[in-house]
Amino acid sequence: MRFTGKLWVFGDDLNTDAMYPGFAMKMDPPEAAKHIFYEVRPGWTDEVAAGDIVVAGKNFGVGSSRPVAALFAELGVAGLVAEEFNSLFFRNAVNAGLPAMTVPEATALFSDGDAGTFDLTDGSWRNDTTGASGIVPKLPQLILDIITSGGVLPRLAAQGYVPAELGEVLRSSAVAMRSAGSGA
């Protein structure tokens, strides 16, 4: 459960409505994903690359339960790091199989363009550009298992709760988006 990549740093209180504008909600996931941070940082989706990592401050993902985590996955974002996640947003990230780590003072430790390495298995993080590093409490094994499975629905398929032949379909961003919002 390790992810490494170029970092994009955002501030505090980023709400899901600003991350995923209302007009994009009627679009298919690949098109909708092109509008993430449309209001916050126009053009960001033209610059972000598969494997990049989003870093944010406190209260990341506050607001409605718009399924932004699945859109990050659609863009190829490797993971999310924040000083504090809104609990529903964090659960939507887990449900979508998107790695997410809480790192206190993340916005002071990382800058746009830095490279970072994060390991959910042992809770370690490192700013590969500056050399700063640390350890945070690791996530419970069940959460790690869900993320490793590609999300909650693929995990349920693997465990036989839904038909196994749906396993790959259930990994899609469209399914993750449709199942988001309940916090289940």
CSV table of C-alpha atoms in Angstrom, one decimal:
chain,number,residue,atom,x,y,z
A,1,MET,CA,0.0,0.0,0.0
A,2,ARG,CA,2.7,2.4,-1.0
A,3,PHE,CA,2.2,5.3,-3.4
A,4,THR,CA,4.8,7.7,-4.8
A,5,GLY,CA,4.4,10.7,-7.1
A,6,LYS,CA,4.4,14.4,-7.8
A,7,LEU,CA,2.5,16.4,-5.2
A,8,TRP,CA,-0.2,19.0,-5.8
A,9,VAL,CA,-0.9,21.0,-2.6
A,10,PHE,CA,-4.3,22.6,-1.8
A,11,GLY,CA,-5.5,24.4,1.3
A,12,ASP,CA,-8.1,23.9,4.0
A,13,ASP,CA,-11.9,23.4,3.8
A,14,LEU,CA,-12.0,22.2,0.2
A,15,ASN,CA,-15.6,21.2,-0.3
A,16,THR,CA,-16.8,18.5,-2.7
A,17,ASP,CA,-19.1,21.1,-4.5
A,18,ALA,CA,-16.0,23.1,-5.4
A,19,MET,CA,-14.1,20.0,-6.4
A,20,TYR,CA,-16.9,18.6,-8.6
A,21,PRO,CA,-19.0,21.3,-10.1
A,22,GLY,CA,-22.7,20.7,-10.5
A,23,PHE,CA,-22.7,21.0,-14.3
A,24,ALA,CA,-20.2,18.0,-14.5
A,25,MET,CA,-22.5,15.7,-12.5
A,26,LYS,CA,-24.5,14.8,-15.6
A,27,MET,CA,-21.3,13.7,-17.5
A,28,ASP,CA,-19.8,10.3,-17.7
A,29,PRO,CA,-16.9,9.8,-15.3
A,30,PRO,CA,-14.1,10.3,-17.8
A,31,GLU,CA,-15.5,13.6,-18.9
A,32,ALA,CA,-16.6,14.7,-15.4
A,33,ALA,CA,-13.1,14.0,-14.0
A,34,LYS,CA,-11.7,16.7,-16.4
A,35,HIS,CA,-13.6,19.3,-14.2
A,36,ILE,CA,-12.1,18.4,-10.8
A,37,PHE,CA,-11.0,21.6,-9.0
A,38,TYR,CA,-12.6,23.6,-11.8
A,39,GLU,CA,-13.5,26.4,-9.4
A,40,VAL,CA,-10.4,26.1,-7.2
A,41,ARG,CA,-7.6,25.7,-9.7
A,42,PRO,CA,-8.8,26.0,-13.3
A,43,GLY,CA,-6.8,23.9,-15.7
A,44,TRP,CA,-5.5,21.6,-13.0
A,45,THR,CA,-6.7,18.5,-14.8
A,46,ASP,CA,-4.7,19.5,-17.9
A,47,GLU,CA,-1.6,19.4,-15.7
A,48,VAL,CA,-2.1,16.5,-13.4
A,49,ALA,CA,-0.7,13.1,-14.5
A,50,ALA,CA,-1.4,9.6,-13.6
A,51,GLY,CA,0.5,8.7,-10.5
A,52,ASP,CA,0.3,12.2,-9.0
A,53,ILE,CA,-0.8,12.8,-5.4
A,54,VAL,CA,-3.2,15.4,-4.0
A,55,VAL,CA,-2.2,17.0,-0.7
A,56,ALA,CA,-4.6,19.2,1.2
A,57,GLY,CA,-5.1,20.9,4.6
A,58,LYS,CA,-7.8,20.5,7.2
A,59,ASN,CA,-11.4,19.4,6.5
A,60,PHE,CA,-10.6,18.0,3.0
A,61,GLY,CA,-13.8,16.9,1.3
A,62,VAL,CA,-16.3,18.8,3.5
A,63,GLY,CA,-19.8,19.3,2.0
A,64,SER,CA,-22.1,17.1,0.1
A,65,SER,CA,-21.3,13.5,-0.6
A,66,ARG,CA,-20.4,14.1,-4.3
A,67,PRO,CA,-18.2,11.1,-5.3
A,68,VAL,CA,-15.1,13.1,-6.0
A,69,ALA,CA,-12.8,10.2,-4.8
A,70,ALA,CA,-13.9,8.1,-7.8
A,71,LEU,CA,-13.1,11.0,-10.1
A,72,PHE,CA,-9.6,11.3,-8.7
A,73,ALA,CA,-9.2,7.6,-9.4
A,74,GLU,CA,-10.5,8.2,-12.9
A,75,LEU,CA,-7.7,10.8,-13.4
A,76,GLY,CA,-5.1,8.2,-12.2
A,77,VAL,CA,-4.3,10.1,-9.0
A,78,ALA,CA,-2.3,7.6,-6.9
A,79,GLY,CA,-3.5,8.8,-3.5
A,80,LEU,CA,-4.7,11.6,-1.3
A,81,VAL,CA,-2.9,13.1,1.7
A,82,ALA,CA,-4.5,15.6,4.0
A,83,GLU,CA,-4.1,17.2,7.4
A,84,GLU,CA,-7.7,16.1,8.1
A,85,PHE,CA,-10.4,14.4,6.0
A,86,ASN,CA,-14.1,14.9,6.2
A,87,SER,CA,-15.2,11.5,7.4
A,88,LEU,CA,-17.7,10.8,4.6
A,89,PHE,CA,-15.2,11.9,2.0
A,90,PHE,CA,-12.6,9.6,3.6
A,91,ARG,CA,-15.0,6.7,3.5
A,92,ASN,CA,-15.9,7.4,-0.2
A,93,ALA,CA,-12.1,7.3,-1.0
A,94,VAL,CA,-11.8,3.9,0.8
A,95,ASN,CA,-15.0,2.7,-1.0
A,96,ALA,CA,-13.4,3.7,-4.3
A,97,GLY,CA,-10.1,2.0,-3.5
A,98,LEU,CA,-8.2,5.3,-3.4
A,99,PRO,CA,-5.4,5.4,-0.8
A,100,ALA,CA,-5.8,8.2,1.7
A,101,MET,CA,-3.4,9.2,4.5
A,102,THR,CA,-3.7,11.8,7.2
A,103,VAL,CA,-0.5,13.7,7.8
A,104,PRO,CA,-0.6,16.5,10.3
A,105,GLU,CA,0.9,19.8,9.0
A,106,ALA,CA,0.9,18.3,5.4
A,107,THR,CA,0.6,21.7,3.8
A,108,ALA,CA,3.7,23.0,5.6
A,109,LEU,CA,5.7,19.8,4.9
A,110,PHE,CA,5.0,19.6,1.1
A,111,SER,CA,4.9,22.0,-1.8
A,112,ASP,CA,3.6,21.8,-5.3
A,113,GLY,CA,5.9,19.8,-7.4
A,114,ASP,CA,7.6,18.0,-4.6
A,115,ALA,CA,7.9,14.2,-4.9
A,116,GLY,CA,6.5,12.2,-2.0
A,117,THR,CA,6.2,8.6,-0.8
A,118,PHE,CA,3.5,7.3,1.5
A,119,ASP,CA,3.0,3.9,2.9
A,120,LEU,CA,-0.3,3.0,4.4
A,121,THR,CA,0.9,-0.4,5.6
A,122,ASP,CA,3.4,1.1,8.2
A,123,GLY,CA,2.1,4.7,8.3
A,124,SER,CA,5.4,6.2,7.0
A,125,TRP,CA,5.6,9.3,4.8
A,126,ARG,CA,8.5,11.0,3.1
A,127,ASN,CA,9.0,14.2,1.2
A,128,ASP,CA,11.5,12.9,-1.4
A,129,THR,CA,12.4,16.4,-2.4
A,130,THR,CA,13.3,17.9,1.0
A,131,GLY,CA,14.0,14.6,2.9
A,132,ALA,CA,11.4,15.4,5.6
A,133,SER,CA,9.8,12.2,6.9
A,134,GLY,CA,7.7,10.8,9.6
A,135,ILE,CA,5.2,8.2,10.8
A,136,VAL,CA,1.5,8.5,11.4
A,137,PRO,CA,-0.9,5.8,12.9
A,138,LYS,CA,-1.6,3.2,10.3
A,139,LEU,CA,-5.1,2.4,9.2
A,140,PRO,CA,-7.0,-0.6,10.5
A,141,GLN,CA,-6.3,-3.8,8.5
A,142,LEU,CA,-9.9,-3.9,7.2
A,143,ILE,CA,-9.6,-0.5,5.6
A,144,LEU,CA,-6.2,-1.5,4.1
A,145,ASP,CA,-7.9,-4.7,2.8
A,146,ILE,CA,-10.7,-2.7,1.1
A,147,ILE,CA,-8.3,-0.3,-0.5
A,148,THR,CA,-6.1,-3.2,-1.7
A,149,SER,CA,-9.1,-4.9,-3.2
A,150,GLY,CA,-9.9,-1.9,-5.3
A,151,GLY,CA,-12.8,-0.7,-3.2
A,152,VAL,CA,-15.6,-2.1,-1.1
A,153,LEU,CA,-17.7,-3.5,-4.0
A,154,PRO,CA,-14.8,-5.4,-5.6
A,155,ARG,CA,-14.0,-6.7,-2.1
A,156,LEU,CA,-17.5,-8.0,-1.7
A,157,ALA,CA,-17.3,-9.7,-5.1
A,158,ALA,CA,-14.1,-11.4,-4.0
A,159,GLN,CA,-15.7,-12.6,-0.8
A,160,GLY,CA,-18.7,-14.0,-2.7
A,161,TYR,CA,-21.3,-11.5,-1.6
A,162,VAL,CA,-21.9,-10.4,-5.2
A,163,PRO,CA,-21.3,-12.4,-8.3
A,164,ALA,CA,-17.6,-12.8,-8.9
A,165,GLU,CA,-17.9,-12.1,-12.7
A,166,LEU,CA,-18.9,-8.5,-11.6
A,167,GLY,CA,-15.5,-8.0,-9.9
A,168,GLU,CA,-13.9,-6.0,-12.7
A,169,VAL,CA,-17.1,-4.1,-13.5
A,170,LEU,CA,-17.3,-3.1,-9.8
A,171,ARG,CA,-13.8,-1.6,-10.0
A,172,SER,CA,-15.0,1.1,-12.5
A,173,SER,CA,-15.3,4.7,-11.6
A,174,ALA,CA,-18.9,4.8,-12.8
A,175,VAL,CA,-19.9,2.1,-10.3
A,176,ALA,CA,-17.8,3.8,-7.5
A,177,MET,CA,-19.6,7.1,-8.2
A,178,ARG,CA,-23.0,5.5,-8.2
A,179,SER,CA,-22.3,3.8,-4.8
A,180,ALA,CA,-20.8,6.8,-3.1
A,181,GLY,CA,-22.6,9.1,-0.7
A,182,SER,CA,-24.0,6.7,1.7
A,183,GLY,CA,-20.8,6.3,3.7
A,184,ALA,CA,-21.4,2.6,3.8
